[in-house]
PDB file of C-alpha atoms in Angstrom:
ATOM      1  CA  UNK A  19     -36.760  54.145  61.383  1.00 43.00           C
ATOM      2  CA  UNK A  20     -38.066  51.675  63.831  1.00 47.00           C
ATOM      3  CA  UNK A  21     -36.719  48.067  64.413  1.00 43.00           C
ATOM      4  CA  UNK A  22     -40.067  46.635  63.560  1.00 48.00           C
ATOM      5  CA  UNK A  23     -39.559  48.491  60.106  1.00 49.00           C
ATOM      6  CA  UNK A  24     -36.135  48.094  59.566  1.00 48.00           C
ATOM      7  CA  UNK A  25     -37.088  43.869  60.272  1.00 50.00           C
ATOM      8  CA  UNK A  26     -39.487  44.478  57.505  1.00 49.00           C
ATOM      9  CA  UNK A  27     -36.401  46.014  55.151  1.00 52.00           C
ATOM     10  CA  UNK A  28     -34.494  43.673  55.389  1.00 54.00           C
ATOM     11  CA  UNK A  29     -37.425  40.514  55.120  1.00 55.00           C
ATOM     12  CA  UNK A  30     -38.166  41.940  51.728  1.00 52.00           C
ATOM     13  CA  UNK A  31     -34.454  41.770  50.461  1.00 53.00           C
ATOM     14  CA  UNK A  32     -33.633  38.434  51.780  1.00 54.00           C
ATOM     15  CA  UNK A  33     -36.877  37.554  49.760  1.00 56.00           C
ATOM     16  CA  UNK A  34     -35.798  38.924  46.742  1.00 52.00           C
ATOM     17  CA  UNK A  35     -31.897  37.411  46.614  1.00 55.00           C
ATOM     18  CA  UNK A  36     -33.848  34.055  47.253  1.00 58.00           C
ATOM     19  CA  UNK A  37     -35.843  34.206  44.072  1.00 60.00           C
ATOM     20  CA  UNK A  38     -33.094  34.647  41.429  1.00 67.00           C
ATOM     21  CA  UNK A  39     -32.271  32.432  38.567  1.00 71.00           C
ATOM     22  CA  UNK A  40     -29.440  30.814  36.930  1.00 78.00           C
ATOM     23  CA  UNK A  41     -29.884  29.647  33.872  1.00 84.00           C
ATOM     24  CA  UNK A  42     -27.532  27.226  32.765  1.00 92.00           C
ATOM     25  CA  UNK A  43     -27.202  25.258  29.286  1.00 94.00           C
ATOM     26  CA  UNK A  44     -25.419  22.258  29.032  1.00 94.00           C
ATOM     27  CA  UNK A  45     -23.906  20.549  25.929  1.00 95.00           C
ATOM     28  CA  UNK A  46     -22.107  17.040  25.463  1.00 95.00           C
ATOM     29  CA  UNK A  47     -20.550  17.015  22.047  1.00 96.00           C
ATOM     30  CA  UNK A  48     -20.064  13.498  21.846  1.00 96.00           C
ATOM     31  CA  UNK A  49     -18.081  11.334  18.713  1.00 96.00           C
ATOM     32  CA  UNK A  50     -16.785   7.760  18.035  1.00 96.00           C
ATOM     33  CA  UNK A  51     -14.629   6.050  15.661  1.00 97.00           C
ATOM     34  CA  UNK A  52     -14.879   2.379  15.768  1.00 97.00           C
ATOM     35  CA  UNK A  53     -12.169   0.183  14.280  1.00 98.00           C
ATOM     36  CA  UNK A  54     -12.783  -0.488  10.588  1.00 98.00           C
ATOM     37  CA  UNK A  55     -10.871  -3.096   8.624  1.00 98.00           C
ATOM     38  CA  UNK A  56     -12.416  -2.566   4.642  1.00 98.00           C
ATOM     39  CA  UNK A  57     -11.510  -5.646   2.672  1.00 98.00           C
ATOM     40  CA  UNK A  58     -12.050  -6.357  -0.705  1.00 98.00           C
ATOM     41  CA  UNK A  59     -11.483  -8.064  -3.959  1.00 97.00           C
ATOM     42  CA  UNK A  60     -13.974  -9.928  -6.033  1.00 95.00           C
ATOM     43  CA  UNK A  61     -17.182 -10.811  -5.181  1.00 94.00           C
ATOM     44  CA  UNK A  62     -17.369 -14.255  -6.523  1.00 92.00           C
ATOM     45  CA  UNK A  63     -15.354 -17.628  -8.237  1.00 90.00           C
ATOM     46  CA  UNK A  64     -18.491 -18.641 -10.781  1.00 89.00           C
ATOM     47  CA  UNK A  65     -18.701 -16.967 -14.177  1.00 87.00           C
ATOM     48  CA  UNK A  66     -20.380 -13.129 -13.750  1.00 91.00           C
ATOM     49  CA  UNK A  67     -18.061 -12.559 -11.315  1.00 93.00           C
ATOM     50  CA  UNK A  68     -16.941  -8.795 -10.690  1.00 94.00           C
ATOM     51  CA  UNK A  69     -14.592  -6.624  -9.319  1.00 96.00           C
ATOM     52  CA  UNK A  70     -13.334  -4.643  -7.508  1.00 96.00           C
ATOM     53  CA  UNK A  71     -16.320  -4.733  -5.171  1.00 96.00           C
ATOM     54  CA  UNK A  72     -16.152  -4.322  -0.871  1.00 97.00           C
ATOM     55  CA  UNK A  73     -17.979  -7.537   0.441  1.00 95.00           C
ATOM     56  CA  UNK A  74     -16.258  -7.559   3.954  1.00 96.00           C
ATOM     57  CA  UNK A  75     -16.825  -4.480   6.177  1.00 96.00           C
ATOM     58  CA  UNK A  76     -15.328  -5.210   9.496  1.00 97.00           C
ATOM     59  CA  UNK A  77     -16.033  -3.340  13.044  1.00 97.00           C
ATOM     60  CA  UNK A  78     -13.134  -4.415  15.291  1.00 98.00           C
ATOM     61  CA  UNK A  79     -15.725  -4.666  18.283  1.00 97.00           C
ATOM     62  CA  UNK A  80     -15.553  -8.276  19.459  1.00 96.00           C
ATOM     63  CA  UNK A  81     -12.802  -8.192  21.673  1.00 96.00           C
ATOM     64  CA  UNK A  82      -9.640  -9.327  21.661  1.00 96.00           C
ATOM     65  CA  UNK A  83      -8.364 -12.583  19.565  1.00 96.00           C
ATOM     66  CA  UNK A  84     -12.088 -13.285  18.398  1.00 97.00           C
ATOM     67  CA  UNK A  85     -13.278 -12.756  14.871  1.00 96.00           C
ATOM     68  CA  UNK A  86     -14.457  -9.069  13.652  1.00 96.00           C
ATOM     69  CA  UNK A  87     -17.959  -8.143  13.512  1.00 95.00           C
ATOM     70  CA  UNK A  88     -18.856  -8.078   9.547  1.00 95.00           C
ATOM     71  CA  UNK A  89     -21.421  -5.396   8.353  1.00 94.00           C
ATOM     72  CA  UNK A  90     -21.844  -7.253   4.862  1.00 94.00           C
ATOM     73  CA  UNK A  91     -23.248 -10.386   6.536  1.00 75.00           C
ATOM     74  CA  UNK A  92     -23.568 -14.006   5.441  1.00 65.00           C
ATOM     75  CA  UNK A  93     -21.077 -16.126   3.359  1.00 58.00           C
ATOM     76  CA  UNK A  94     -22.823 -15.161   0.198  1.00 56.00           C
ATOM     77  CA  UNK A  95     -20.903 -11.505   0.643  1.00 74.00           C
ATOM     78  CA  UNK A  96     -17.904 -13.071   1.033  1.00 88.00           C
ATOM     79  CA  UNK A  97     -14.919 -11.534  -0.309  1.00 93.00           C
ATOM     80  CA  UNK A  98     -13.338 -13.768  -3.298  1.00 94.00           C
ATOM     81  CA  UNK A  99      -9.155 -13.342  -4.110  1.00 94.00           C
ATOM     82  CA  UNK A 100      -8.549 -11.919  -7.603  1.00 94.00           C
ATOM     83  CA  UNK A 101      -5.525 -12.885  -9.823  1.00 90.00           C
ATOM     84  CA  UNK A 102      -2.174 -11.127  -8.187  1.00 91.00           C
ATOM     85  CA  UNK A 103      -1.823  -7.717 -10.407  1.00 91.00           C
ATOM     86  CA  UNK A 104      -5.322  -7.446 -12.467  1.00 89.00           C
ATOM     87  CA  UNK A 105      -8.250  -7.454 -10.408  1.00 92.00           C
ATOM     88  CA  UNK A 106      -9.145 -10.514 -13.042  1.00 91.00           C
ATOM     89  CA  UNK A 107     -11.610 -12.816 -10.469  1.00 92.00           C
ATOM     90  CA  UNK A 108     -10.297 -16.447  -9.837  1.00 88.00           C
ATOM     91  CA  UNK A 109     -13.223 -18.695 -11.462  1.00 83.00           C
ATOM     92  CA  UNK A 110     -13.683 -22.237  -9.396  1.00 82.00           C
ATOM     93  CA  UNK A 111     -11.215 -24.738 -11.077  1.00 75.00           C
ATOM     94  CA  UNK A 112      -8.650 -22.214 -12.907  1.00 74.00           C
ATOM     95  CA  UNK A 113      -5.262 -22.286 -11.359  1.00 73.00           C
ATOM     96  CA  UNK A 114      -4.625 -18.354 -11.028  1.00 71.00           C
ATOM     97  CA  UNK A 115      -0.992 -18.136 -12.136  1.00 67.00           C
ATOM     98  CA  UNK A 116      -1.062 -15.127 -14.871  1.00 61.00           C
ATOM     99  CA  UNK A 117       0.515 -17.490 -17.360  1.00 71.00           C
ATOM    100  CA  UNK A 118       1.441 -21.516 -17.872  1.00 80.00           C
ATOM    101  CA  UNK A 119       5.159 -22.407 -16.464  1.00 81.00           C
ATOM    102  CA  UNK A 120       7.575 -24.363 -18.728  1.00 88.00           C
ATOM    103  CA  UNK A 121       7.115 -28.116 -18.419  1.00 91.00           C
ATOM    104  CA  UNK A 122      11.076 -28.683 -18.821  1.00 94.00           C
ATOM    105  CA  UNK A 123      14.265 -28.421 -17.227  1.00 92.00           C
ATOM    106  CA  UNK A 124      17.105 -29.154 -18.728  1.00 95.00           C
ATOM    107  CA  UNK A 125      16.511 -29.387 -22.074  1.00 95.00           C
ATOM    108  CA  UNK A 126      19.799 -29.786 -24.607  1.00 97.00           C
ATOM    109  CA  UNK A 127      17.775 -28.110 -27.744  1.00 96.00           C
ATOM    110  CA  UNK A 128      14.425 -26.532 -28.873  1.00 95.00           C
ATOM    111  CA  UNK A 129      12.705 -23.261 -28.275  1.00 94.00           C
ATOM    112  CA  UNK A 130      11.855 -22.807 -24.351  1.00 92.00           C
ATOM    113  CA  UNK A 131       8.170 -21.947 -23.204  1.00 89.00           C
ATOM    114  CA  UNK A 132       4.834 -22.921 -23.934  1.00 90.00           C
ATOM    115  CA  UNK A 133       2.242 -21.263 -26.472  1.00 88.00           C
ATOM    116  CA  UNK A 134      -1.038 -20.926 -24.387  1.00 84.00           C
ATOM    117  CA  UNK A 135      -4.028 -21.977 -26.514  1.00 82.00           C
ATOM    118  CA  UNK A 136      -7.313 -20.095 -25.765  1.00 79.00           C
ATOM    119  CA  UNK A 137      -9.963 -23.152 -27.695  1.00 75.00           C
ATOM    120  CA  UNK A 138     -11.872 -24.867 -26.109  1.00 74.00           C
ATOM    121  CA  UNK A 139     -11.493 -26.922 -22.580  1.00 71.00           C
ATOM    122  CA  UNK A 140      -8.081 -24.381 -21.932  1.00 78.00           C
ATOM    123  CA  UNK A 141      -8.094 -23.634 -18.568  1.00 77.00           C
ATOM    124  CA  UNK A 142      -6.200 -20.639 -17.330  1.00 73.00           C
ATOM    125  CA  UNK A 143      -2.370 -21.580 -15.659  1.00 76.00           C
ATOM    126  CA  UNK A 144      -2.896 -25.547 -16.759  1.00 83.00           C
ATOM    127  CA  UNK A 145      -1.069 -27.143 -19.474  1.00 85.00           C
ATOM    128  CA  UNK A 146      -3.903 -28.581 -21.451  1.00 85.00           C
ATOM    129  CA  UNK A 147      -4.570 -29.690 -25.105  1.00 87.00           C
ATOM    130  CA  UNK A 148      -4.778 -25.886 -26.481  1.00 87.00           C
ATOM    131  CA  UNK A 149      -1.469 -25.089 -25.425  1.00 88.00           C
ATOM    132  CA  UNK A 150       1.953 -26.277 -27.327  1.00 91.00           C
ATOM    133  CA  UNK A 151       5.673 -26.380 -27.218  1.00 92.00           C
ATOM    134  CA  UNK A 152       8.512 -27.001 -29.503  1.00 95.00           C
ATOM    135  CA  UNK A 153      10.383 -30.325 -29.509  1.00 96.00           C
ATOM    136  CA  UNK A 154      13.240 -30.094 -27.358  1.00 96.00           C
ATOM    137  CA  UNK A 155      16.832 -32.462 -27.025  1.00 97.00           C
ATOM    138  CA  UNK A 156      17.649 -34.616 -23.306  1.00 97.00           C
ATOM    139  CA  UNK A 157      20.226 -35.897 -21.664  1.00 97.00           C
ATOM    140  CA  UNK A 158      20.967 -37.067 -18.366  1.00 98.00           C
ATOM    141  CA  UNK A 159      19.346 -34.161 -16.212  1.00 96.00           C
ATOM    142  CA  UNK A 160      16.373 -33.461 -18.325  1.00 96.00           C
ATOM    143  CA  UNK A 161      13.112 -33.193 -16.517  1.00 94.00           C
ATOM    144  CA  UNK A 162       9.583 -32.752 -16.811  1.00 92.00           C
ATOM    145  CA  UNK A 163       8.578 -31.327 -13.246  1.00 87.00           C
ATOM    146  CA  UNK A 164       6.599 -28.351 -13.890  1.00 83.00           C
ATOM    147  CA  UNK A 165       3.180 -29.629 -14.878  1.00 85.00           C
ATOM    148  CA  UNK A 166       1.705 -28.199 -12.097  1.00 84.00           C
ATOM    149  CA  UNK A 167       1.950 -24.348 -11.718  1.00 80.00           C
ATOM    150  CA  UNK A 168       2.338 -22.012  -8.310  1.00 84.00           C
ATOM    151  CA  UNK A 169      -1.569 -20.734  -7.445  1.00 89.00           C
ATOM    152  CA  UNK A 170      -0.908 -16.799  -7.120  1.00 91.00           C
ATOM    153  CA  UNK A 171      -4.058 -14.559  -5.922  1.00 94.00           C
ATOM    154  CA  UNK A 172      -4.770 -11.323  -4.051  1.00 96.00           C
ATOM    155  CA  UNK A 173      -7.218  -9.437  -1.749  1.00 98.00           C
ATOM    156  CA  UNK A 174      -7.174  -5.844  -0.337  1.00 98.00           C
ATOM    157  CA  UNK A 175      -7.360  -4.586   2.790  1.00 98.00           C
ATOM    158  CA  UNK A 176      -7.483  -0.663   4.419  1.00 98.00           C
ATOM    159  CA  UNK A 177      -8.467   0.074   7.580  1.00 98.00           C
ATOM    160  CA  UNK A 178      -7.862   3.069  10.624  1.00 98.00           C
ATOM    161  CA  UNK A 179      -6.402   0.526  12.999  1.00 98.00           C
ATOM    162  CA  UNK A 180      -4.401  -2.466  13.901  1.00 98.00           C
ATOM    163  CA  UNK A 181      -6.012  -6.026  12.842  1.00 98.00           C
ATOM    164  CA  UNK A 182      -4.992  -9.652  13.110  1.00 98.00           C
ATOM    165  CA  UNK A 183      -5.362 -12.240  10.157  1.00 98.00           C
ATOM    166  CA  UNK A 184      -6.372 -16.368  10.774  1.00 98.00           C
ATOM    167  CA  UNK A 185      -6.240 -19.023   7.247  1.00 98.00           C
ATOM    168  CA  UNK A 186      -8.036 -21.518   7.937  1.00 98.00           C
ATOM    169  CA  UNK A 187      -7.912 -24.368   5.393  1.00 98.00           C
ATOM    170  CA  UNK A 188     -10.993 -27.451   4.925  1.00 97.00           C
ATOM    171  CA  UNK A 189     -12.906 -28.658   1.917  1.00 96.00           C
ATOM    172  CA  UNK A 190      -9.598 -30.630   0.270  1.00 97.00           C
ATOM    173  CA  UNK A 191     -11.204 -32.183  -3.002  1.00 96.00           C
ATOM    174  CA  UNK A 192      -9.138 -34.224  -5.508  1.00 95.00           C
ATOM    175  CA  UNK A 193      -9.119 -36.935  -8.489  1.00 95.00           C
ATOM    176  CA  UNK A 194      -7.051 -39.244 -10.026  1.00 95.00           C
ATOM    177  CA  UNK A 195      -3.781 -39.910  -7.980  1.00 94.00           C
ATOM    178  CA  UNK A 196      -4.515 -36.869  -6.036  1.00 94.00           C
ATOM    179  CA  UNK A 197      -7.546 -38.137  -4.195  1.00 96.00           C
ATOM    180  CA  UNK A 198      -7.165 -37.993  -0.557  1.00 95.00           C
ATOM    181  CA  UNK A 199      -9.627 -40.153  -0.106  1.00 94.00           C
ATOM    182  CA  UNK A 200      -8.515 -42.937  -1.902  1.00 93.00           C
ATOM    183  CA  UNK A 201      -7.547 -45.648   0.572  1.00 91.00           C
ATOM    184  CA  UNK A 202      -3.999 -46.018  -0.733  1.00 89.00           C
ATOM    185  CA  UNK A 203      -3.550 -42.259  -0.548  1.00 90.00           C
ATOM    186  CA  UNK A 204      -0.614 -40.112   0.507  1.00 89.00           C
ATOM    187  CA  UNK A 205      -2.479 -36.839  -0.428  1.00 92.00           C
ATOM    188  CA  UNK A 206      -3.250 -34.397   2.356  1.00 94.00           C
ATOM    189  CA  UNK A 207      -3.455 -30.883   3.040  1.00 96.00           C
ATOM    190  CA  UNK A 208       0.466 -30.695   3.656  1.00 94.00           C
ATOM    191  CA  UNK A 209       0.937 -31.126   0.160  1.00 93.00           C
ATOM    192  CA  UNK A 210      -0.037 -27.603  -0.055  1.00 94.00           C
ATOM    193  CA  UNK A 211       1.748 -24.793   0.981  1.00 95.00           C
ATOM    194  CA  UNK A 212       1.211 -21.171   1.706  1.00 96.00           C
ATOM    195  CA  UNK A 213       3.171 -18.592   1.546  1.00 96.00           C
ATOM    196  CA  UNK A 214       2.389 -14.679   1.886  1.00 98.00           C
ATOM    197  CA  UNK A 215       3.163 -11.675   1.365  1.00 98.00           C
ATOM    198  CA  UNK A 216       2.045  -8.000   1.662  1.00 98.00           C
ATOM    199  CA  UNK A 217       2.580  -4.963  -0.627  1.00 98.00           C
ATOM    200  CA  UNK A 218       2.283  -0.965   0.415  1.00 98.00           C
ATOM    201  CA  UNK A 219       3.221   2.353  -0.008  1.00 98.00           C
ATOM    202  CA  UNK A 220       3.349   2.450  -3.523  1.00 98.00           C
ATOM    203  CA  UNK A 221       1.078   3.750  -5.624  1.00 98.00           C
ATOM    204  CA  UNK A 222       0.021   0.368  -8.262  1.00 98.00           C
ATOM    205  CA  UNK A 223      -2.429  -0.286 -10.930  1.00 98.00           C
ATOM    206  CA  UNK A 224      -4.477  -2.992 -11.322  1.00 96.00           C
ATOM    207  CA  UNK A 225      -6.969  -2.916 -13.591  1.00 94.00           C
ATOM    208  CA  UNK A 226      -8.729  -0.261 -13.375  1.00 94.00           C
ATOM    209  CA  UNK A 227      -7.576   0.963  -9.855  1.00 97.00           C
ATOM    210  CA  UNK A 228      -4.654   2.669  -8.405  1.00 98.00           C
ATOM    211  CA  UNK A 229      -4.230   2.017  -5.090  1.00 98.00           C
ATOM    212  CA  UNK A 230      -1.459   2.176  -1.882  1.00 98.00           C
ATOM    213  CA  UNK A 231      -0.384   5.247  -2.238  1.00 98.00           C
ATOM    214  CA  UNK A 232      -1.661   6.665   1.108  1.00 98.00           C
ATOM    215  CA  UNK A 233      -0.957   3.024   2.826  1.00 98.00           C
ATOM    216  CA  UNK A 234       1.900   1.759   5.228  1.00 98.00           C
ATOM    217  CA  UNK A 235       3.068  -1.919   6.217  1.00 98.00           C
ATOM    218  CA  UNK A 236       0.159  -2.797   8.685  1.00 98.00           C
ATOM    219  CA  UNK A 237       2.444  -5.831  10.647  1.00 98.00           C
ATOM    220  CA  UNK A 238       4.328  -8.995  10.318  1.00 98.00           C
ATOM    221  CA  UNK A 239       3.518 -12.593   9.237  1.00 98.00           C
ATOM    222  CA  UNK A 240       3.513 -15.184  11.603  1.00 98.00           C
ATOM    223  CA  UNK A 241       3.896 -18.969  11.774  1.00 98.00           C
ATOM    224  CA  UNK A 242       5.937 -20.254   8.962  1.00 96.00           C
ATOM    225  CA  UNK A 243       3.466 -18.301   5.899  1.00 98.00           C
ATOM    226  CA  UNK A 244       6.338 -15.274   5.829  1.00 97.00           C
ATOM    227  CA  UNK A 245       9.159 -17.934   5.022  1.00 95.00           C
ATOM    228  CA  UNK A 246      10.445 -18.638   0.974  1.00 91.00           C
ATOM    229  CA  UNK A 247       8.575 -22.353   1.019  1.00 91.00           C
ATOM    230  CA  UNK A 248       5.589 -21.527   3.113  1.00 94.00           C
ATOM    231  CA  UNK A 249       3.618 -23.363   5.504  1.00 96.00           C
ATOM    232  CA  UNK A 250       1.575 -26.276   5.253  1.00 95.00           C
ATOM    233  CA  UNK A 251      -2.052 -26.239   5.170  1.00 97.00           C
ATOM    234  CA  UNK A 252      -2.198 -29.059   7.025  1.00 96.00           C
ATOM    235  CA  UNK A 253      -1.911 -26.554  10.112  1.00 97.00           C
ATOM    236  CA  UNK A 254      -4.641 -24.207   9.483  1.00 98.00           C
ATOM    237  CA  UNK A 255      -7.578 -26.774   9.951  1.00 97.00           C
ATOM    238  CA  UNK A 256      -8.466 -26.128  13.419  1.00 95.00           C
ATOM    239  CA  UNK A 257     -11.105 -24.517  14.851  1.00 94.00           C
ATOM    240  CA  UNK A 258     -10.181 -21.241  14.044  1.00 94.00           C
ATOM    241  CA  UNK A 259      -7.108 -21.655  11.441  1.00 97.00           C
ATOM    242  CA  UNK A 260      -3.925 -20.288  11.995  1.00 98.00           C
ATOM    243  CA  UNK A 261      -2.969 -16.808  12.993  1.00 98.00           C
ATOM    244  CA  UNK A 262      -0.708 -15.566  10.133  1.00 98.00           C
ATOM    245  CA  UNK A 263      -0.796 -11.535   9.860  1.00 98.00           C
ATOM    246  CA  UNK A 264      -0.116  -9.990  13.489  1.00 98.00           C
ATOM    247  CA  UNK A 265      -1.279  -6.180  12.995  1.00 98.00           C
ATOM    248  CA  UNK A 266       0.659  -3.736  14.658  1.00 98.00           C
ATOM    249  CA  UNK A 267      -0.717  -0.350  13.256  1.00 98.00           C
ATOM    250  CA  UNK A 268      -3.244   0.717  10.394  1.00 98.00           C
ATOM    251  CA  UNK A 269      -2.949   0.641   6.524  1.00 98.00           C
ATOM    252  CA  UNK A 270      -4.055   4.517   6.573  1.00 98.00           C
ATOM    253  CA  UNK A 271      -0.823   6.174   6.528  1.00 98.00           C
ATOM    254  CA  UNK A 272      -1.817   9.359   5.064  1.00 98.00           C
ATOM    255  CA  UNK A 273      -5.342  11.409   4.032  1.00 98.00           C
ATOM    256  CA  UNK A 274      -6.925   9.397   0.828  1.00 98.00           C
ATOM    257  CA  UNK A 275      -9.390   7.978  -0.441  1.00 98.00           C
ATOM    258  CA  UNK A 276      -9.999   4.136   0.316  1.00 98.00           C
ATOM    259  CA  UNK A 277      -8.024   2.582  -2.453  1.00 98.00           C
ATOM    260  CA  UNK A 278      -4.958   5.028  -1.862  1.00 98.00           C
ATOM    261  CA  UNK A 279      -4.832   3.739   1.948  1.00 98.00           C
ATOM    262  CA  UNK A 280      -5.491   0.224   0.927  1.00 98.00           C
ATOM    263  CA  UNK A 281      -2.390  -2.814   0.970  1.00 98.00           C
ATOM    264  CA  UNK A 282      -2.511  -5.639  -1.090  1.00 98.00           C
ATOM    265  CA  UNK A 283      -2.179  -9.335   0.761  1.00 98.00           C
ATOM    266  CA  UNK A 284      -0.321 -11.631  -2.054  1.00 97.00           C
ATOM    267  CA  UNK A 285      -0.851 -15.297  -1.638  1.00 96.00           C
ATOM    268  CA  UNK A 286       1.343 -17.999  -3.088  1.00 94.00           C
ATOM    269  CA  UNK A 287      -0.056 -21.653  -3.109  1.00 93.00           C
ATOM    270  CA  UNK A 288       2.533 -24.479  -4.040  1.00 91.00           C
ATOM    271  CA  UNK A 289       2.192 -28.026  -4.548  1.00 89.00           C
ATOM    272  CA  UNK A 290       4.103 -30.714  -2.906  1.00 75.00           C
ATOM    273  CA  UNK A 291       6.164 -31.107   0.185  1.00 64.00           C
ATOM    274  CA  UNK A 292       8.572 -28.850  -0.604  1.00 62.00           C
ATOM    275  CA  UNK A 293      10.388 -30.824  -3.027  1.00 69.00           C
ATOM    276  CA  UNK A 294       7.684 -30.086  -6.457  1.00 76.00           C
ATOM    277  CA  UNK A 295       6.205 -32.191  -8.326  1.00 84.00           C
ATOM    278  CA  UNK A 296       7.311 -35.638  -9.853  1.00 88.00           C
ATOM    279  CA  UNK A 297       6.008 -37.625 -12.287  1.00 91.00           C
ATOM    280  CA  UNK A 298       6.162 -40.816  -9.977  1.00 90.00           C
ATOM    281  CA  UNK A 299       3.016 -38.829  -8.221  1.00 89.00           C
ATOM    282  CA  UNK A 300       1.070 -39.287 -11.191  1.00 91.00           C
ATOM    283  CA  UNK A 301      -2.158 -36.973 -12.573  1.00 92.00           C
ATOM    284  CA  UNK A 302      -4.920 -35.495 -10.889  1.00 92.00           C
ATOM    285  CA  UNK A 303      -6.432 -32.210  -9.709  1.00 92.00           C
ATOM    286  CA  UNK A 304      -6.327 -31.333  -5.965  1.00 93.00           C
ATOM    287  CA  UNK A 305      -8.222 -28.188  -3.958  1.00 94.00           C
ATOM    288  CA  UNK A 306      -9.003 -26.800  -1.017  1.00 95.00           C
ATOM    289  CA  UNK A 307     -10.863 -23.846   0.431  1.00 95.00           C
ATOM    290  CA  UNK A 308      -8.569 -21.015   2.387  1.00 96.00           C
ATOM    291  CA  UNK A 309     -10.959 -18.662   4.242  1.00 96.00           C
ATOM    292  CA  UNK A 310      -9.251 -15.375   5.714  1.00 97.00           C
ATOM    293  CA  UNK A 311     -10.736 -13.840   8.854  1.00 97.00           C
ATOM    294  CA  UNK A 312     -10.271 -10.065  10.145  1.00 97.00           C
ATOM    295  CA  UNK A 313      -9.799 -10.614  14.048  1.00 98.00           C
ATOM    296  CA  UNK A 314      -9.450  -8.037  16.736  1.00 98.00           C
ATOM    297  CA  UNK A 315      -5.374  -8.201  17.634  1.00 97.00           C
TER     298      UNK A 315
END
C-alpha cells in the first residue's frame, strides 16, 4: 500500500472517532421541608364560635428572632384559646375557669361550695345572682377573698421543628374600681399575672379529640411565666411582648397524625399582685388582650 493511501486510511478513521456521540441524561431529584409550627384551638370568642379548627399555619422562614410567616393570613384567622380540658371556646367576657371557686375561707359552719345557677345573666366562672351557697358560721379568720376566680385556657401546637413563643399583652379594659383609667387608679396590667405551662406525651381527650400521643416536650419557659405566681403582664407590652417558650426541638416525636404529635400550652391568668384579692379593692371587671406569636428561635 502506498503512503498516499495509507494517509487516506487513516484520514477516514480519525474522521469517524470524531463523529461519535455521548448521550448523557441528567436528573436533579430535588425536595424541601420547611419549618411548620400548626397551631390551633378555636376560631373565635363571640357566640358561633367552633372548634377545634387550625387558624395559624406557620412557615418558620423569617429568620431568626422575627415573627413566623402565617399561611392563614389576617387577624380575622386568628387562633382563639379554648377552656383548659374541653375544647369549649372562651366567649368575650366569661372568665374560663371550668367551675366557680368558693367565696370563703375559714368558715366555722355550713356546707362548703357554691351551686352554679345556669338562668339568666350567669356568666361562666363568676359568682353572679344564679349561683348560691349555704349560710356558713365566722370567727376571727373568716374571709371572703375568692370572688374573683383564676382565668384557665388552652391552645395547641405541633410542628417538625424547634419554635420560639412572645405574649404580648395591650387592650387593658375595666369598670368600677377596676378602671385603669380612672384618675385615682392603682389598676394596671401588673395586677395580672401569667403563668404557663405545657402538657405532652400523653395521649388526652378533650372533647372530641385525642391528642399527644406522638408529641414530646418542645422547650422551656422563660422569664418569670414558668414560676408558681407567674409574671406580670405589665412586662409583655412592648413592641414585640415577651419571649416566654424557648424551643429547643419539635413536638413530632413519633409518626402520627397531627393531633397525636400536637402539645397543649396551658395558661393560668391570676388577679392581683400576688397577694389575691381583697375586699378593700372593691368591684369591677378588668381585661386585657394576650396575643401569642410563633417566632423563628
Amino acid at each position: 500500500m502506498s503512503l498516499k493511501k495509507l494517509a487516506l486510511v487513516g484520514g477516514m478513521t480519525a474522521s469517524l472517532m470524531a463523529g461519535t456521540a455521548y448521550a448523557s441524561v441528567i436528573d436533579r431529584p430535588f425536595f424541601q421541608v420547611l419549618g411548620v409550627v400548626v397551631v390551633w384551638g378555636a376560631d373565635g370568642n363571640a357566640a358561633g364560635a367552633t372548634a377545634p379548627v387550625v387558624s395559624d399555619f406557620v412557615l418558620l422562614t423569617t429568620g431568626s428572632n422575627n415573627a413566623g410567616a402565617d399561611l392563614i393570613g389576617g387577624t380575622a384567622q386568628d387562633t382563639f384559646t379554648v377552656m383548659t380540658g374541653s375544647l369549649s371556646p372562651i366567649l368575650s367576657g366569661e372568665a374560663a375557669s371550668g367551675s366557680v371557686v368558693d367565696p370563703v375561707t375559714g368558715r366555722t359552719s355550713g356546707a362548703a361550695g357554691v351551686t352554679e345557677g345556669t338562668g339568666a345573666g350567669s356568666v361562666s366562672g363568676v359568682l353572679d345572682a344564679s349561683d348560691s351557697l349555704s349560710a356558713f358560721g365566722i370567727d376571727n379568720a373568716t374571709d371572703v377573698d375568692g370572688l374573683i376566680n383564676q382565668h384557665t385556657s388552652s391552645f395547641y401546637v405541633a410542628s417538625n421543628a424547634a419554635f420560639d413563643i412572645y405574649a404580648k399583652a395591650d387592650n387593658l379594659v375595666g369598670t368600677g374600681d377596676f378602671d385603669p383609667t380612672a384618675a385615682d387608679s392603682t389598676i394596671g396590667y401588673d395586677d395580672i399575672s401569667l403563668a404557663m405551662a405545657v402538657q405532652s406525651g400523653t395521649a388526652t381527650t378533650d372533647g372530641s379529640i385525642t391528642w399527644g400521643a406522638n408529641s414530646q416536650n418542645p422547650g422551656t419557659f422563660v422569664n418569670g411565666v414558668e414560676t408558681a405566681t407567674g409574671e406580670g403582664l405589665d412586662s409583655m407590652t412592648g413592641a414585640n411582648g415577651l419571649k416566654v417558650f424557648d424551643g429547643t426541638q419539635r413536638t413530632a416525636a413519633s409518626v402520627g397524625s397531627l393531633a397525636q404529635q400536637s402539645v397543649r400550652f396551658d395558661n393560668t391568668y391570676t388577679f392581683g399582685d400576688g397577694t389575691g384579692y381583697d375586699l378593700s379593692m372593691g368591684a369591677g371587671s378588668l381585661t386585657a388582650d394576650v396575643t401569642y406569636t410563633i417566632f423563628v428561635p
